[in-house]
Tab-separated table of C-alpha atoms in Angstrom:
chain	number	residue	atom	x	y	z
A	1	MET	CA	92.736	41.245	85.675
A	2	ALA	CA	94.648	43.757	87.767
A	3	ASP	CA	98.264	43.720	86.699
A	4	MET	CA	99.573	47.296	86.641
A	5	THR	CA	101.192	49.300	89.377
A	6	ILE	CA	100.208	52.942	89.736
A	7	GLY	CA	103.382	53.883	87.840
A	8	ALA	CA	102.476	51.634	84.925
A	9	LEU	CA	98.918	52.990	84.912
A	10	ALA	CA	100.235	56.549	84.890
A	11	ARG	CA	102.548	55.807	81.955
A	12	THR	CA	99.673	54.176	80.062
A	13	GLY	CA	97.645	57.359	80.468
A	14	GLY	CA	100.545	59.723	79.764
A	15	VAL	CA	100.360	61.319	83.208
A	16	GLY	CA	102.367	61.305	86.411
A	17	VAL	CA	101.635	59.180	89.454
A	18	GLU	CA	100.508	62.265	91.391
A	19	THR	CA	97.948	62.984	88.671
A	20	VAL	CA	96.506	59.489	89.101
A	21	ARG	CA	96.325	60.067	92.860
A	22	TYR	CA	94.658	63.437	92.302
A	23	TYR	CA	92.033	61.841	90.060
A	24	GLN	CA	91.444	59.278	92.799
A	25	ARG	CA	90.962	62.014	95.411
A	26	ARG	CA	88.491	63.719	93.044
A	27	GLY	CA	86.570	60.449	92.681
A	28	LEU	CA	87.295	60.048	88.976
A	29	LEU	CA	89.393	56.908	89.395
A	30	ALA	CA	88.897	54.107	91.889
A	31	GLU	CA	91.590	53.334	94.411
A	32	PRO	CA	91.935	49.549	94.490
A	33	ALA	CA	92.697	47.643	97.670
A	34	ARG	CA	96.311	46.790	98.352
A	35	ALA	CA	97.486	43.306	97.439
A	36	GLY	CA	100.772	42.519	99.128
A	37	GLY	CA	101.268	46.192	99.935
A	38	VAL	CA	100.837	47.315	96.319
A	39	ARG	CA	97.730	48.597	94.569
A	40	ARG	CA	97.080	46.888	91.249
A	41	TYR	CA	95.182	48.392	88.334
A	42	GLY	CA	93.585	46.730	85.336
A	43	ALA	CA	92.572	47.469	81.767
A	44	GLY	CA	89.338	49.140	82.920
A	45	ASP	CA	91.334	51.626	84.996
A	46	ALA	CA	93.547	52.384	82.003
A	47	ARG	CA	90.463	52.945	79.782
A	48	ARG	CA	88.968	55.275	82.375
A	49	LEU	CA	92.224	57.230	82.673
A	50	ARG	CA	92.414	57.604	78.880
A	51	PHE	CA	88.778	58.778	78.890
A	52	ILE	CA	89.596	61.422	81.495
A	53	ARG	CA	92.610	62.657	79.527
A	54	ALA	CA	90.691	62.753	76.227
A	55	ALA	CA	87.822	64.668	77.855
A	56	GLN	CA	90.306	67.153	79.328
A	57	GLU	CA	91.853	67.660	75.900
A	58	ALA	CA	88.338	68.409	74.603
A	59	GLY	CA	88.143	71.176	77.212
A	60	PHE	CA	85.933	69.571	79.855
A	61	THR	CA	86.571	70.426	83.493
A	62	LEU	CA	87.158	67.657	86.012
A	63	SER	CA	83.677	68.243	87.440
A	64	GLU	CA	82.149	67.872	83.987
A	65	ILE	CA	84.268	64.760	83.391
A	66	GLY	CA	82.910	63.287	86.610
A	67	GLU	CA	79.411	63.860	85.309
A	68	LEU	CA	80.274	62.341	81.924
A	69	LEU	CA	81.715	59.274	83.641
A	70	ALA	CA	78.470	58.837	85.555
A	71	LEU	CA	76.346	58.926	82.402
A	72	ASP	CA	75.089	55.776	80.708
A	73	ALA	CA	76.218	55.707	77.052
A	74	GLY	CA	72.879	54.325	75.896
A	75	GLU	CA	70.546	56.317	78.092
A	76	ASP	CA	72.051	59.764	78.680
A	77	ARG	CA	72.821	61.095	75.212
A	78	ALA	CA	70.811	64.279	75.759
A	79	ARG	CA	72.790	65.197	78.890
A	80	ALA	CA	76.123	64.397	77.202
A	81	HIS	CA	75.057	66.587	74.272
A	82	ALA	CA	74.101	69.433	76.618
A	83	LEU	CA	77.471	69.222	78.366
A	84	ALA	CA	79.259	69.309	75.000
A	85	GLN	CA	77.217	72.315	73.833
A	86	ALA	CA	78.024	74.185	77.054
A	87	ARG	CA	81.726	73.384	76.624
A	88	ILE	CA	81.619	74.605	72.988
A	89	ALA	CA	80.064	77.894	74.130
A	90	ALA	CA	82.757	78.325	76.782
A	91	ILE	CA	85.508	77.625	74.243
A	92	ASP	CA	83.958	80.122	71.800
A	93	ALA	CA	83.925	82.770	74.542
A	94	GLU	CA	87.584	82.078	75.339
A	95	VAL	CA	88.533	82.265	71.649
A	96	ALA	CA	86.786	85.654	71.360
A	97	LYS	CA	88.645	86.896	74.434
A	98	LEU	CA	91.981	85.698	73.034
A	99	ASN	CA	91.269	87.317	69.648
A	100	THR	CA	90.585	90.633	71.382
A	101	ALA	CA	93.833	90.354	73.345
A	102	ARG	CA	95.735	89.436	70.176
A	103	GLY	CA	94.349	92.459	68.318
A	104	ALA	CA	95.292	94.831	71.132
A	105	LEU	CA	98.808	93.394	71.312
A	106	GLU	CA	99.247	93.580	67.530
A	107	LYS	CA	98.298	97.275	67.627
A	108	LEU	CA	100.819	97.937	70.399
A	109	ALA	CA	103.526	96.004	68.523
A	110	ARG	CA	102.925	98.067	65.354
A	111	ARG	CA	103.160	101.301	67.363
A	112	CYS	CA	106.344	100.071	69.014
A	113	ALA	CA	107.938	99.126	65.679
A	114	ALA	CA	106.971	102.508	64.174
A	115	GLY	CA	108.618	104.337	67.084
A	116	GLU	CA	105.441	106.280	67.843
A	117	GLY	CA	105.153	108.307	71.029
A	118	GLU	CA	107.509	108.612	73.934
A	119	GLY	CA	108.801	105.403	75.423
A	120	CYS	CA	107.646	101.926	74.587
A	121	PRO	CA	103.886	101.760	73.987
A	122	ILE	CA	103.838	98.086	75.025
A	123	LEU	CA	105.394	98.746	78.419
A	124	GLY	CA	103.303	101.885	78.829
A	125	ALA	CA	100.097	99.954	78.210
A	126	PHE	CA	100.850	97.550	81.052
A	127	ASP	CA	101.950	100.291	83.449
A	128	ARG	CA	98.517	101.818	83.924
C-alpha cells in the first residue's frame, strides 16, 4: 500500500527530500509513478531507505550499498561478507591515519603550550 508522500518518506528515514531524490537518481530507491500528480511511497520504500541509511552508518559507500541491495539474503552471504571485510579494512586504515594525525597534533600542542621555539609551532607546521 503506497500511502506516503516523498516528504513523509524522507522523515521516516531521517533524511531530507533531496536525499531521497538523490538516492533515486543513483538507482538505490525506486521512483514510483505519479498518482494524481503526487508520487506515493509504501512500507517497502521506507524499509529500503532505512537499509540505505543503516549501511551508510556502517561505513558503506553508495556503490557498495547498491551492490548489497542487489544481493539475495539467502544466496549471497559470501559476497556480503567480502564487502563487509573490505569495509572493515578501509575503516582500519582510516583509523590508523587519524591516529597518526592526532599524535602529530598532540606533539605540536605540547610544544605550543611549553613555549618552545620562535612563533607558534602549530601555525609554523601548517605554513610549510
